Coordinates of C-alpha atoms and ligand atoms in Angstrom, one line a residue:
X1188 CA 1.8 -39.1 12.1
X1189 CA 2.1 -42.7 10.7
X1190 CA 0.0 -44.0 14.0
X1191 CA -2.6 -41.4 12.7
X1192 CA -2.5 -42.6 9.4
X1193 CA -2.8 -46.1 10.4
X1194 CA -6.0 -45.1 12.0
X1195 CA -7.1 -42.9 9.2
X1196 CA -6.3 -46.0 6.8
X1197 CA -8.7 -48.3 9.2
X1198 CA -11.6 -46.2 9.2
X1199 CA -11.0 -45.0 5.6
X1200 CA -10.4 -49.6 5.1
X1201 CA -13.9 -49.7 6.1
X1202 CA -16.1 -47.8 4.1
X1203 CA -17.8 -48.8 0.9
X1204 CA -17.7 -45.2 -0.6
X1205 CA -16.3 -41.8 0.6
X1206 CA -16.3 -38.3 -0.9
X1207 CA -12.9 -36.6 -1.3
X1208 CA -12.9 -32.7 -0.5
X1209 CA -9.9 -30.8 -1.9
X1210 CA -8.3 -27.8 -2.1
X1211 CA -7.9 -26.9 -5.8
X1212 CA -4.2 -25.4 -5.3
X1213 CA -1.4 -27.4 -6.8
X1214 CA -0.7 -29.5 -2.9
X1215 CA -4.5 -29.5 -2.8
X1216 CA -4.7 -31.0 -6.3
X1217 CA -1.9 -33.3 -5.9
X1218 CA -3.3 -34.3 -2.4
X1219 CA -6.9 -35.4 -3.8
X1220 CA -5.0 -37.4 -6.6
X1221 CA -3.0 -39.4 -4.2
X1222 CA -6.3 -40.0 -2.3
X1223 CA -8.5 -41.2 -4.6
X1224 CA -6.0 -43.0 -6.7
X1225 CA -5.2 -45.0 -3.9
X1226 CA -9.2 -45.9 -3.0
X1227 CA -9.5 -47.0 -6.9
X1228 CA -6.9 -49.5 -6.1
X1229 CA -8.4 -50.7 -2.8
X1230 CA -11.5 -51.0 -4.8
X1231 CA -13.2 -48.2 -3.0
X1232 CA -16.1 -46.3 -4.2
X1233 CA -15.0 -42.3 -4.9
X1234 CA -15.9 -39.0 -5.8
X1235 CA -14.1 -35.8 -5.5
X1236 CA -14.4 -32.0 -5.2
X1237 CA -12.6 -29.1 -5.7
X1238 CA -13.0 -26.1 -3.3
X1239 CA -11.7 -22.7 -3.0
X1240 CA -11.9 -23.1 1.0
X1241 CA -14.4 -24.4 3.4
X1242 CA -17.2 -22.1 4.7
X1243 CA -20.7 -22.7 6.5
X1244 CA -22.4 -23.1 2.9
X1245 CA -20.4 -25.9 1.7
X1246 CA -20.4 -27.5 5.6
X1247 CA -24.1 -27.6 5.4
X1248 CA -24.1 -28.9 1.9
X1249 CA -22.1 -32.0 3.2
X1250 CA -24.1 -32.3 6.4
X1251 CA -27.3 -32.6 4.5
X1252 CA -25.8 -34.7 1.9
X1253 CA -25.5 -38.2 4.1
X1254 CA -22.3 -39.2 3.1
X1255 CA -20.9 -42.1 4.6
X1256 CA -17.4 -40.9 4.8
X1257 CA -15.4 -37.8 3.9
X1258 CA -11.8 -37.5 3.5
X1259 CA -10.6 -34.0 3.4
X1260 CA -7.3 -33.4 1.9
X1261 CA -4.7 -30.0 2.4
X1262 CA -7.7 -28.5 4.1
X1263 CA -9.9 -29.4 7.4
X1264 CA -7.6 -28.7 10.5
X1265 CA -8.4 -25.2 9.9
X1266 CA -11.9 -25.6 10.7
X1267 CA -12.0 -28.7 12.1
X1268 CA -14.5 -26.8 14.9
X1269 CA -17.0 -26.5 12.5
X1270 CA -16.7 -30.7 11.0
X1271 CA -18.7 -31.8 14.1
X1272 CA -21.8 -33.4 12.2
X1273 CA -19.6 -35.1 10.1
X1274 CA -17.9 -38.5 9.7
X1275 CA -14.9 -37.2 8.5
X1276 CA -11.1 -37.7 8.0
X1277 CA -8.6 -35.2 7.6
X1278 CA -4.9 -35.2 6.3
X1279 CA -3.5 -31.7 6.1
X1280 CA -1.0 -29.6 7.2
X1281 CA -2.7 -25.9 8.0
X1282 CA -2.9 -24.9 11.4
X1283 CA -5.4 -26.9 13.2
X1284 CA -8.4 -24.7 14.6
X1285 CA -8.1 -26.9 18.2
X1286 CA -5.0 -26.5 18.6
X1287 CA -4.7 -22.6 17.4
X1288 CA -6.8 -21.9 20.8
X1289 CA -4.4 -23.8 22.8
X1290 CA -1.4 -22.1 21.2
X1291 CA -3.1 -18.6 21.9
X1292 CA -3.7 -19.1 25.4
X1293 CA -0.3 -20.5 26.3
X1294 CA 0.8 -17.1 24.4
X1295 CA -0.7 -14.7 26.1
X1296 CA -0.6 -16.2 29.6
X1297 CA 3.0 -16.9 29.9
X1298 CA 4.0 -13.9 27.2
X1299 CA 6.6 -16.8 25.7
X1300 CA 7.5 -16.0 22.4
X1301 CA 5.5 -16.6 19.1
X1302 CA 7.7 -19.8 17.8
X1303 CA 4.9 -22.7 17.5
X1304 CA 4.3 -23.9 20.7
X1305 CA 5.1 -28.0 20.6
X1306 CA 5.3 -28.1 24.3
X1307 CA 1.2 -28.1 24.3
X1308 CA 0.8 -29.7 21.1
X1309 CA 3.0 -33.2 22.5
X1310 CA 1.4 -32.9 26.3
X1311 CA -2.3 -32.6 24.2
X1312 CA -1.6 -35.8 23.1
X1313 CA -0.2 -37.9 25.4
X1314 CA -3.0 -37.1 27.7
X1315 CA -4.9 -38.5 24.9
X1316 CA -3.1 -41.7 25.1
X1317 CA -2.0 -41.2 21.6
X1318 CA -0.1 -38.9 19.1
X1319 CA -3.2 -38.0 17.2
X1320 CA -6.0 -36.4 19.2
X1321 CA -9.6 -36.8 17.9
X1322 CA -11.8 -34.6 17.6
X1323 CA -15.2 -36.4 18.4
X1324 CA -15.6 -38.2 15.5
X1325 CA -13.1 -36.7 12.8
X1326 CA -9.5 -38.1 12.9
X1327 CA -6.6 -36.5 11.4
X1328 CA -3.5 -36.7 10.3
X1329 CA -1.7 -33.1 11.1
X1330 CA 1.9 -32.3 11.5
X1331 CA 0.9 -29.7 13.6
X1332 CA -0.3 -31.8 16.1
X1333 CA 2.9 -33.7 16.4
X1334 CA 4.7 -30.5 17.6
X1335 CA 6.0 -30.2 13.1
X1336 CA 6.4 -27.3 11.3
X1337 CA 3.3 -27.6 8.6
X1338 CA 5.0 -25.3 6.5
X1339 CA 7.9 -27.2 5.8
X1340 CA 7.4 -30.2 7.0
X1341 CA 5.0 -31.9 5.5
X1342 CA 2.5 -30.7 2.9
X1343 CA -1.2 -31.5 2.6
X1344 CA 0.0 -34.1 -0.2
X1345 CA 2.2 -35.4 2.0
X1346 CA -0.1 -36.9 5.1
X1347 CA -2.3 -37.9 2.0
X1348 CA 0.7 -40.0 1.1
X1349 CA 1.1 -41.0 4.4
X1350 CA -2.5 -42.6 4.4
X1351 CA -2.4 -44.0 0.9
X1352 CA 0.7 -46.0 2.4
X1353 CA -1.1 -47.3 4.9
X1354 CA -3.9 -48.1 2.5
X1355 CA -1.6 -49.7 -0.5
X1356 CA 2.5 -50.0 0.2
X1357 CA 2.6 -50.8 -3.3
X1358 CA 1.5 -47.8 -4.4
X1359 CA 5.0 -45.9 -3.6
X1360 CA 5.4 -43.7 -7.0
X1361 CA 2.3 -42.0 -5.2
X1362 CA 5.4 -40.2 -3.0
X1363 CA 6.1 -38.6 -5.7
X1364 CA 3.0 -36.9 -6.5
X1365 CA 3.9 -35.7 -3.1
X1366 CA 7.0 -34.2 -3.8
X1367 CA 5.0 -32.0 -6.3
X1368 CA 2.3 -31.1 -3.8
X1369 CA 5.3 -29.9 -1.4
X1370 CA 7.0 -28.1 -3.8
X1371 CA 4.1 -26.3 -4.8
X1372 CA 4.2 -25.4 -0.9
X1373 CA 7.1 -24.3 -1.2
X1374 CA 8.2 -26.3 1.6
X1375 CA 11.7 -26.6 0.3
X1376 CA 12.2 -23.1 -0.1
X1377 CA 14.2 -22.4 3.5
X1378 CA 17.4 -24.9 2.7
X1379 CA 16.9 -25.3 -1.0
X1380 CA 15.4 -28.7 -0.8
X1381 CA 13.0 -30.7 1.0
X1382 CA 13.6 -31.9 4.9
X1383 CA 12.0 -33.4 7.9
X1384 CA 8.7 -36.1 6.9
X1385 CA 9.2 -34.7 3.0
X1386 CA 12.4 -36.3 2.9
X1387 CA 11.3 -39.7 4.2
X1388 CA 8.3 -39.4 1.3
X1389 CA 11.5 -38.5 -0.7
X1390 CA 13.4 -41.6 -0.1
X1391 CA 10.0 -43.7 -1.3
X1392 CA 9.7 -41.7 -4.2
X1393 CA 13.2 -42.6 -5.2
X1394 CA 13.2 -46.0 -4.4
X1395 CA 10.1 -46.2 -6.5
X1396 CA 11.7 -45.5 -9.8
X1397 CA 9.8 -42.3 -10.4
X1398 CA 11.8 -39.8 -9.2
X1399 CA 15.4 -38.5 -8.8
X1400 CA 16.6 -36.2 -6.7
X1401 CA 19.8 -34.0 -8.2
X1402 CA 21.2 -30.4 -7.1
X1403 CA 21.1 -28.3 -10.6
X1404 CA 20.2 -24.9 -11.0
X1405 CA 17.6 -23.7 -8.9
X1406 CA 16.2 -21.1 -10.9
X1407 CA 12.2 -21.3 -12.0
X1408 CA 11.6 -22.9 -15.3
X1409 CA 14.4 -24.9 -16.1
X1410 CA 12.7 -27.2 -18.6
X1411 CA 10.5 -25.1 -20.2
X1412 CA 11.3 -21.3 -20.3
X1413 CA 13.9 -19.4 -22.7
X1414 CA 17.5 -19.1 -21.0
X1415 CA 17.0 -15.6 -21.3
X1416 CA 13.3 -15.4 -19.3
X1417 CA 15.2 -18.4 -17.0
X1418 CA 17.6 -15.2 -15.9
X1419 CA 15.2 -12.2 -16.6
X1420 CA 12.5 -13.6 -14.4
X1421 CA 14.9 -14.7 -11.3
X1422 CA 14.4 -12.0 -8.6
X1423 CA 15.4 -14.7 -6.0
X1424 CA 18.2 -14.3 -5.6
X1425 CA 18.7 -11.0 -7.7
X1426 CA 20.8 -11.1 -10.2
X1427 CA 21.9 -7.3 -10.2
X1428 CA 21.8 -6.0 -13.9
X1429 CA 20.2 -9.3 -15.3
X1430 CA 16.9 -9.8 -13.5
X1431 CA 14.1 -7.7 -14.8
X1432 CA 16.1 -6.9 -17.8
X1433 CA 15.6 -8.2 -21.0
X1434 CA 18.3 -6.5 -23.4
X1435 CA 21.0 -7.3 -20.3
X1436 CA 19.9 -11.2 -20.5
X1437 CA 20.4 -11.3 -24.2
X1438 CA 23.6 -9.7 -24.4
X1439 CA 24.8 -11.8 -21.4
X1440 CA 23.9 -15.1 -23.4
X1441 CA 25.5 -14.2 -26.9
X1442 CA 28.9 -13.4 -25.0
X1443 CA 28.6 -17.1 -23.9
X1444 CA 28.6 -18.7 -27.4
X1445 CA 25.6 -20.9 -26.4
X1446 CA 22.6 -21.0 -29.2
X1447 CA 19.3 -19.6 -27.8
X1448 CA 17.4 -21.3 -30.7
X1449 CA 16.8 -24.3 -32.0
X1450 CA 15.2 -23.9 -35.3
X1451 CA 11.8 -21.8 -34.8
X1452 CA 12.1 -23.3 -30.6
X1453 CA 13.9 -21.1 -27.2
X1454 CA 16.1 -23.5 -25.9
X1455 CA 15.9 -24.2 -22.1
X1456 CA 18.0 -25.5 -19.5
X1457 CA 17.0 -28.6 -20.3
X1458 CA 18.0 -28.5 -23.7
X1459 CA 21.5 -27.2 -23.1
X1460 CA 24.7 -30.1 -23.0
X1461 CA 26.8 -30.4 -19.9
X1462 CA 29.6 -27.9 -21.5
X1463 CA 27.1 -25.5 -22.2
X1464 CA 25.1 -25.7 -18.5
X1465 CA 28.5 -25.5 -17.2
X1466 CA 29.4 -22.5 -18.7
X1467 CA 26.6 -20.5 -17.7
X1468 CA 26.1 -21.5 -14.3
X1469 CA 30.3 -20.2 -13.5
X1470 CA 29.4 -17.1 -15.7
X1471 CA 26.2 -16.5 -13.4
X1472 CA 28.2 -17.1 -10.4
X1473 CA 29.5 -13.2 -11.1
X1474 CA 25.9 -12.6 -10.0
X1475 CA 25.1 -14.3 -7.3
X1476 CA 26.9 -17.5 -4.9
X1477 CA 26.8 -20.7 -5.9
X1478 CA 24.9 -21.6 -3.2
X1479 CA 22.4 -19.6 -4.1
X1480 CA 22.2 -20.9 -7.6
X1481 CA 21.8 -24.7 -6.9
X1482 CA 18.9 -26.1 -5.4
X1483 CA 17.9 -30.1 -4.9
X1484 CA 16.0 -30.6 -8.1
X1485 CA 13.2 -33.1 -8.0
X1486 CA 13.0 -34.9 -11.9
X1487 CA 10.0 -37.6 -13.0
X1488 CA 12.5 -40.1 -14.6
X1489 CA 9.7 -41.4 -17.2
X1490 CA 8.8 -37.8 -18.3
X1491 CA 9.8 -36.0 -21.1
X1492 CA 12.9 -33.6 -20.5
X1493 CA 11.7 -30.0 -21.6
X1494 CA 8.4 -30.4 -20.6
X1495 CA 7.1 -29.3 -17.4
X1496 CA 6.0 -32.7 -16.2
X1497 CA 9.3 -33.6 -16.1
X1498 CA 10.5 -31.3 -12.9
X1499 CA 8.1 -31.4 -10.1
X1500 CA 7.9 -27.2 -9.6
X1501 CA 7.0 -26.9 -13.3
X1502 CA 4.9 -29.9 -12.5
X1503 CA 3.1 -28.0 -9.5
X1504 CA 2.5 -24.9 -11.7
X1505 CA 0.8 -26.7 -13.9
X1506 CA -0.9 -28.1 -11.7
X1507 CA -2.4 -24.5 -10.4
X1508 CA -2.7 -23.6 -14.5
X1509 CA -5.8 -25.8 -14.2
X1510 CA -7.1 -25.8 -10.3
X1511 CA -7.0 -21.7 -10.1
X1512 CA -9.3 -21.5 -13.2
X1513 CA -12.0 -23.5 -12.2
X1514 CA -10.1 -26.6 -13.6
X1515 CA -9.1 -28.7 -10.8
X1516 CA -10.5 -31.8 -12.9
X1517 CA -8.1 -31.6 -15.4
X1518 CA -4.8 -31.5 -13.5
X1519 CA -6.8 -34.7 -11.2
X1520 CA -6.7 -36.3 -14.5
X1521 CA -3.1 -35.6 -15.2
X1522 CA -1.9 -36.7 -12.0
X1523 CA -3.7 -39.9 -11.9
X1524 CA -1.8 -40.4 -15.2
X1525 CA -3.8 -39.1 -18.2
X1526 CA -1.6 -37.8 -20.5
X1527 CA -3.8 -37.4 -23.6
X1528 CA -6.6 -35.6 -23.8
X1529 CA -6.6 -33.8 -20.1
X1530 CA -3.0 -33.5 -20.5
X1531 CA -3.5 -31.7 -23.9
X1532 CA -5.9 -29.2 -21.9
X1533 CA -4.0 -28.7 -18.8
X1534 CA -0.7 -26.8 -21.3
X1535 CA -3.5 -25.2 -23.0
X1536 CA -4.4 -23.5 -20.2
X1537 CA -1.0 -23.5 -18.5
X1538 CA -0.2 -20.7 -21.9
X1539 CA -3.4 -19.0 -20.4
X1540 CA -2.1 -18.8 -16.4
X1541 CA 1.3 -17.0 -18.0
X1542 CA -0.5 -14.3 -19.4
X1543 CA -2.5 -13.9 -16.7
X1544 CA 0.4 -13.3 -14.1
X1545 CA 1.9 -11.5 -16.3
X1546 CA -1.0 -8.7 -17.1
X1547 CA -1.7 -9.3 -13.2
X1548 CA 1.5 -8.1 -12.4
X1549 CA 1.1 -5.2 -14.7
X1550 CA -2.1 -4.8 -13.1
X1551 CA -0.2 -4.1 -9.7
X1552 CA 2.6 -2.1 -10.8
X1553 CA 0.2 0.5 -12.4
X1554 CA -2.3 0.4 -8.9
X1555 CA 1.0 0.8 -6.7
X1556 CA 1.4 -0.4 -3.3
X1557 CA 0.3 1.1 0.3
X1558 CA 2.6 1.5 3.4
X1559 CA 1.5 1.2 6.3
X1560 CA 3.6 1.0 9.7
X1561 CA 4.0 -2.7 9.4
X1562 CA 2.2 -3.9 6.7
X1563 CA 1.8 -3.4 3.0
X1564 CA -1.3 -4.1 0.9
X1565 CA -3.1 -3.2 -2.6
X1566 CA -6.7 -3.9 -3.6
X1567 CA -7.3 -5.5 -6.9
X1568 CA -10.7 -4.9 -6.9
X1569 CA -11.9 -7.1 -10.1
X1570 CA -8.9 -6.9 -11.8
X1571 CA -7.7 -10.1 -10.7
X1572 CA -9.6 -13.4 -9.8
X1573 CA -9.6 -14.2 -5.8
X1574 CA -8.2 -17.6 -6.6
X1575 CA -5.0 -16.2 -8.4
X1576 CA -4.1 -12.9 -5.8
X1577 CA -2.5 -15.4 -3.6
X1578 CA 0.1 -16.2 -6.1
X1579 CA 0.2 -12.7 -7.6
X1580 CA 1.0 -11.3 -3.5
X1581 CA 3.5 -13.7 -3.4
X1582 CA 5.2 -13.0 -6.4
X1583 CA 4.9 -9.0 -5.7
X1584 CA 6.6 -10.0 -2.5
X1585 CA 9.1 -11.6 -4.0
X1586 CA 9.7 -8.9 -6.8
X1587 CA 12.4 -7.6 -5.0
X1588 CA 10.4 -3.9 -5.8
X1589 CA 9.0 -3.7 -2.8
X1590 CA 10.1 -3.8 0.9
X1591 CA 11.3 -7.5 2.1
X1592 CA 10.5 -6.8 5.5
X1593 CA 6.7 -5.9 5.9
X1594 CA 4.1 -8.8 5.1
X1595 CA 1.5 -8.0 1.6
X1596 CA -1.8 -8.3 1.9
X1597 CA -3.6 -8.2 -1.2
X1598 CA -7.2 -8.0 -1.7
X1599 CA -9.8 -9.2 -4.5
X1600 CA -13.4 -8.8 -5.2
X1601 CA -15.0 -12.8 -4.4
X1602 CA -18.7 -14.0 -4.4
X1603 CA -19.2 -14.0 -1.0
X1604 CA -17.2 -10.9 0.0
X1605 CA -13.7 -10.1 -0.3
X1606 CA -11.0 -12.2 -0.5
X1607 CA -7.2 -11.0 1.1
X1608 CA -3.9 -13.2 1.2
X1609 CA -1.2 -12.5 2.7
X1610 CA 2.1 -13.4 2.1
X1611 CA 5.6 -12.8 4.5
X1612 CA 8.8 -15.0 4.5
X1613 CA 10.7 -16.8 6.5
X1614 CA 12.8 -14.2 7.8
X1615 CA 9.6 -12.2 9.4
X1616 CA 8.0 -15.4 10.5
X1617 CA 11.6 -15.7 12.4
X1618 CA 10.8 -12.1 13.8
X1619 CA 7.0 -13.5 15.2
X1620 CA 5.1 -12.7 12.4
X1621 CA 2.3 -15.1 12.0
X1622 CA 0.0 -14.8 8.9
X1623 CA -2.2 -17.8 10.1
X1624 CA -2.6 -16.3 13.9
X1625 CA -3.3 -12.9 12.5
X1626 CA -6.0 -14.4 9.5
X1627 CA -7.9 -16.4 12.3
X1628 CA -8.0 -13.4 14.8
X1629 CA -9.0 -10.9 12.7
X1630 CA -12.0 -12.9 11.1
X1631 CA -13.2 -13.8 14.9
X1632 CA -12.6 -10.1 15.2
X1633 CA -14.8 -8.8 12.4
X1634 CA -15.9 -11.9 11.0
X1635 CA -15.7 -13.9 7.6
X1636 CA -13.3 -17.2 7.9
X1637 CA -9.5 -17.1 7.4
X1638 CA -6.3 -19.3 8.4
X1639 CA -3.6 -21.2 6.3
X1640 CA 0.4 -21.0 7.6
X1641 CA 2.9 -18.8 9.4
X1642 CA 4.3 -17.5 6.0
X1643 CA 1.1 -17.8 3.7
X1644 CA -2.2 -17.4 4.7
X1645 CA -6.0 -16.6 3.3
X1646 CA -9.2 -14.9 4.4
X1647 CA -12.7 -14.1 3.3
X1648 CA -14.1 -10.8 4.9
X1649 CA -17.4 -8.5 4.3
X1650 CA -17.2 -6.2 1.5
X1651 CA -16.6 -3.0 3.1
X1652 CA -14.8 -4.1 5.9
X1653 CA -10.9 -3.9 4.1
X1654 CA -10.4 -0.8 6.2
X1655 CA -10.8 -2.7 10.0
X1656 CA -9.1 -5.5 8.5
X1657 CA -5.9 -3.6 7.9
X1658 CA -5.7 -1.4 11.1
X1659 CA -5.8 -4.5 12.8
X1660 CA -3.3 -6.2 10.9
X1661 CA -1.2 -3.9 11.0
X1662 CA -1.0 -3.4 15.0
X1663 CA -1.7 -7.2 14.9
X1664 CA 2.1 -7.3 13.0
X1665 CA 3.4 -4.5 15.3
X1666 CA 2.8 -7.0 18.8
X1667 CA 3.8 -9.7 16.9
X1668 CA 7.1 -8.7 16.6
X1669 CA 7.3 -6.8 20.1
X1670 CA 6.1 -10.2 21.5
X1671 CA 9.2 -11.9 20.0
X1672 CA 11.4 -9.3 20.8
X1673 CA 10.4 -9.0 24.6
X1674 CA 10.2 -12.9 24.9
Ligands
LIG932 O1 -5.7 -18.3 -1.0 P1 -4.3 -18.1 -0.6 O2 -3.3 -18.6 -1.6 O3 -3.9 -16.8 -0.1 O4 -4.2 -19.0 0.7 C1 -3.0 -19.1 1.5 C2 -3.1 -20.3 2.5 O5 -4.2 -20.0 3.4 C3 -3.5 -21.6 1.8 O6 -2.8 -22.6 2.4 C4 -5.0 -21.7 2.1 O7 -5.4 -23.0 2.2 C5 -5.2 -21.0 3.4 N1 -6.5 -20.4 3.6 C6 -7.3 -20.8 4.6 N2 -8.6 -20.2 4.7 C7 -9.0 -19.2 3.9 C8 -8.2 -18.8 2.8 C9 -6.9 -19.4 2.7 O8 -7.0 -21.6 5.4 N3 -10.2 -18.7 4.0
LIG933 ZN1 -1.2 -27.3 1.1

């Protein structure tokens, strides 16, 4: 990856203005910040955009718009078979679309199992004579194609990073707008913290001065939710007879002895001494293992404690507070260091992306969910924006109300069609379940455009066409994990 950023760097080195395409998701955000922070710098001509995906509108757009040079960041490799006409660069970490065919093929020929295949992926490119094939004239810089696991790897942040280091080595408190892309991945959620290329970024983000790296509670919202929404909210791991209830959180507290208020003000984690933090965390070890409390914690030293700039997950969320709502622009702002007015605005409408998760969640209970063999799905029809269903599946998912076992796919009414994301874990991608596979071969199946990762993954379909899209998914799942099984 750093010889493809070194390339990337050069061609990016020689351009007198480029056009930044990103994904407006918190990596995608952070990932377009790192990018054209580090062109400023260089004194390099820039302009971004926020997208929702790629598509064959916004393709032609760019084609007919003349631009020198493009730099796509946490999105590209998808589609990189559609980016022909265009002098492009790429650093992401989805599945790339070249390689997805290769993958496939080896698949179904030998009948190996589902696991990525880095056999291919390393002979690709040392017949190219170099660890990043090129794809005529678009470069990238994908873990994917380096036989790495995008999905915890590395996020779309991350190769940015990897470029802007080529670009400007002085620039290393960029890493740590990385860390916040990756968390926003979730990329650290297997082990509890980041590993692999993240932790390398890690190390320069330490070493930088901007960011520490502790183990602390792990549970969401440490600097700026009440202790008692801190517990109530936690469904992983469950904490039987405290998560989802309110009354069972309060009482829990008060037979601490720790103050929930400060004047008119919740306290949070944050706010708590070391006695209190101690206290709680042994008295929530009668719920759950340590080990399933702590988590590596990744703090911005110059922040604010009890704010959520200050811890890069609450960083991340606010990051999608802004990008999910047509706001991408302000969280840019707030990355690139803003933090007056654009600041003000992106916790204005981080207050309005808590509502709306919650009602959307309400929203779900009261529709229900479907079972089908080996799937589960729910349509939100225009109850719930397309940009936001992703998070809301995941967070169904991880509800601990529903099954564990079966991927979600939820639905949403979108402009062009429909939108569905689908969500699994870990443990089913371990069984051979691959949400990225199954988007991209449905949509070439019944058309519309889809792909992402193993665990999370997007599409846009017809209206109309929900119906074909789940019976295939569903015996899509069913071979999946047969295929595994069998070998
Ligand atoms: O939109 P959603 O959150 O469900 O997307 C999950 C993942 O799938 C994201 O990484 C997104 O970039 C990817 N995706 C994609 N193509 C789409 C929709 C989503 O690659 N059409
Ligand atoms: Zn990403």
């Amino acid at each position: 990856m750093k010889e493809a950023a070194k390339k990337v760097a050069e061609r990016l080195r020689d351009a007198s203005s480029v056009l930044i395409i990103s994904h407006i998701d918190a990596d995608g955000i952070s990932s377009g910040s790192i990018a054209s922070y580090v062109l400023d710098h260089i004194g390099i001509k820039n302009e971004i955009r926020f997208v929702k995906k790629l598509d064959e509108k916004l393709i032609a757009d760019l084609e007919a718009g003349n631009h020198e040079l493009i730099w796509f960041t946490d999105l590209g490799s998808g589609y990189v078979h559609m980016l022909g006409n265009l002098n492009a660069v790429i650093s992401d970490h989805h599945v790339p679309s070249e390689v997805k065919v290769e993958t496939f093929e080896e698949k179904e020929d030998v009948g190996t199992s589902t696991s990525s295949s880095p056999k291919t992926l390393f002979d690709f490119s040392e017949a190219s004579g170099t660890p990043t094939p090129v794809t005529s004239n678009i470069l990238q810089v994908n873990p994917h194609l380096v036989g790495r696991d995008g999905s915890t790897d590395i996020s779309g942040a991350g190769t940015a990073y990897l470029v802007a280091r080529e670009l400007a080595p002085e620039l290393k408190w960029l890493a740590s707008i990385a860390i916040v892309g990756a968390v926003g991945d979730l990329q650290d959620r297997g082990e509890g913290k980041l590993i692999g290329t993240n932790r390398e970024i890690l190390e320069d983000a330490i070493e930088s001065g901007a960011m520490e790296a502790i183990v602390d509670i792990g549970l969401y919202g440490r600097e700026t939710r009440p202790l008692y929404k801190l517990i109530q909210y936690t469904s992983d791991p469950e904490l039987i007879g405290l998560s989802g209830n309110y009354r069972a959180c309060m009482n829990f507290l008060m037979s601490l002895d720790i103050d929930l208020k400060a004047g008119e003000k919740w306290r949070s984690w944050s706010d708590l001494d070391r006695m209190e933090q101690r206290r709680l965390l042994s008295a929530l070890s009668n719920f759950a293992s340590r080990e399933e409390l702590l988590s590596e914690i990744y703090l911005f030293v110059n922040e604010k404690p009890g704010t959520s700039l200050h811890e890069a997950k609450e960083f991340a969320t606010l990051l999608n507070s802004c990008g999910r709502y047509g706001k991408a622009e302000v969280a840019f702002e707030v990355c690139k260091g803003d933090r007056a007015t654009y600041l003000n605005q992106a916790f204005d409408l981080q207050g309005g992306h808590k509502k709306y998760l919650v009602q959307s969640m309400k929203i779900i209970e009261e529709m229900g969910i479907e079972t089908m063999d080996n799937i589960q799905y729910v349509h939100a029809g225009d109850q719930i924006l397309d940009s936001v269903i992703g998070i809301v599946a995941g967070m169904v998912l991880g509800s601990g109300k529903i099954p564990k076992h079966m991927p979600i796919f939820a639905f949403s009414d979108a402009e062009d069609g429909v939108k569905v994301s689908g969500r699994s874990t870990d443990d089913m991608a371990a069984m051979g379940i691959d949400l990225s596979e199954l988007m991209s071969k449905i949509t070439e199946e019944i058309g519309g455009i889809g792909g992402g990762h193993n665990v999370a993954a997007g599409a846009t379909i017809e209206a109309g066409k929900e119906d074909e899209f789940l019976q295939l998914a569903d015996k899509m799942v069913g071979e999946m994990i047969l295929r595994a099984r069998d070998g």
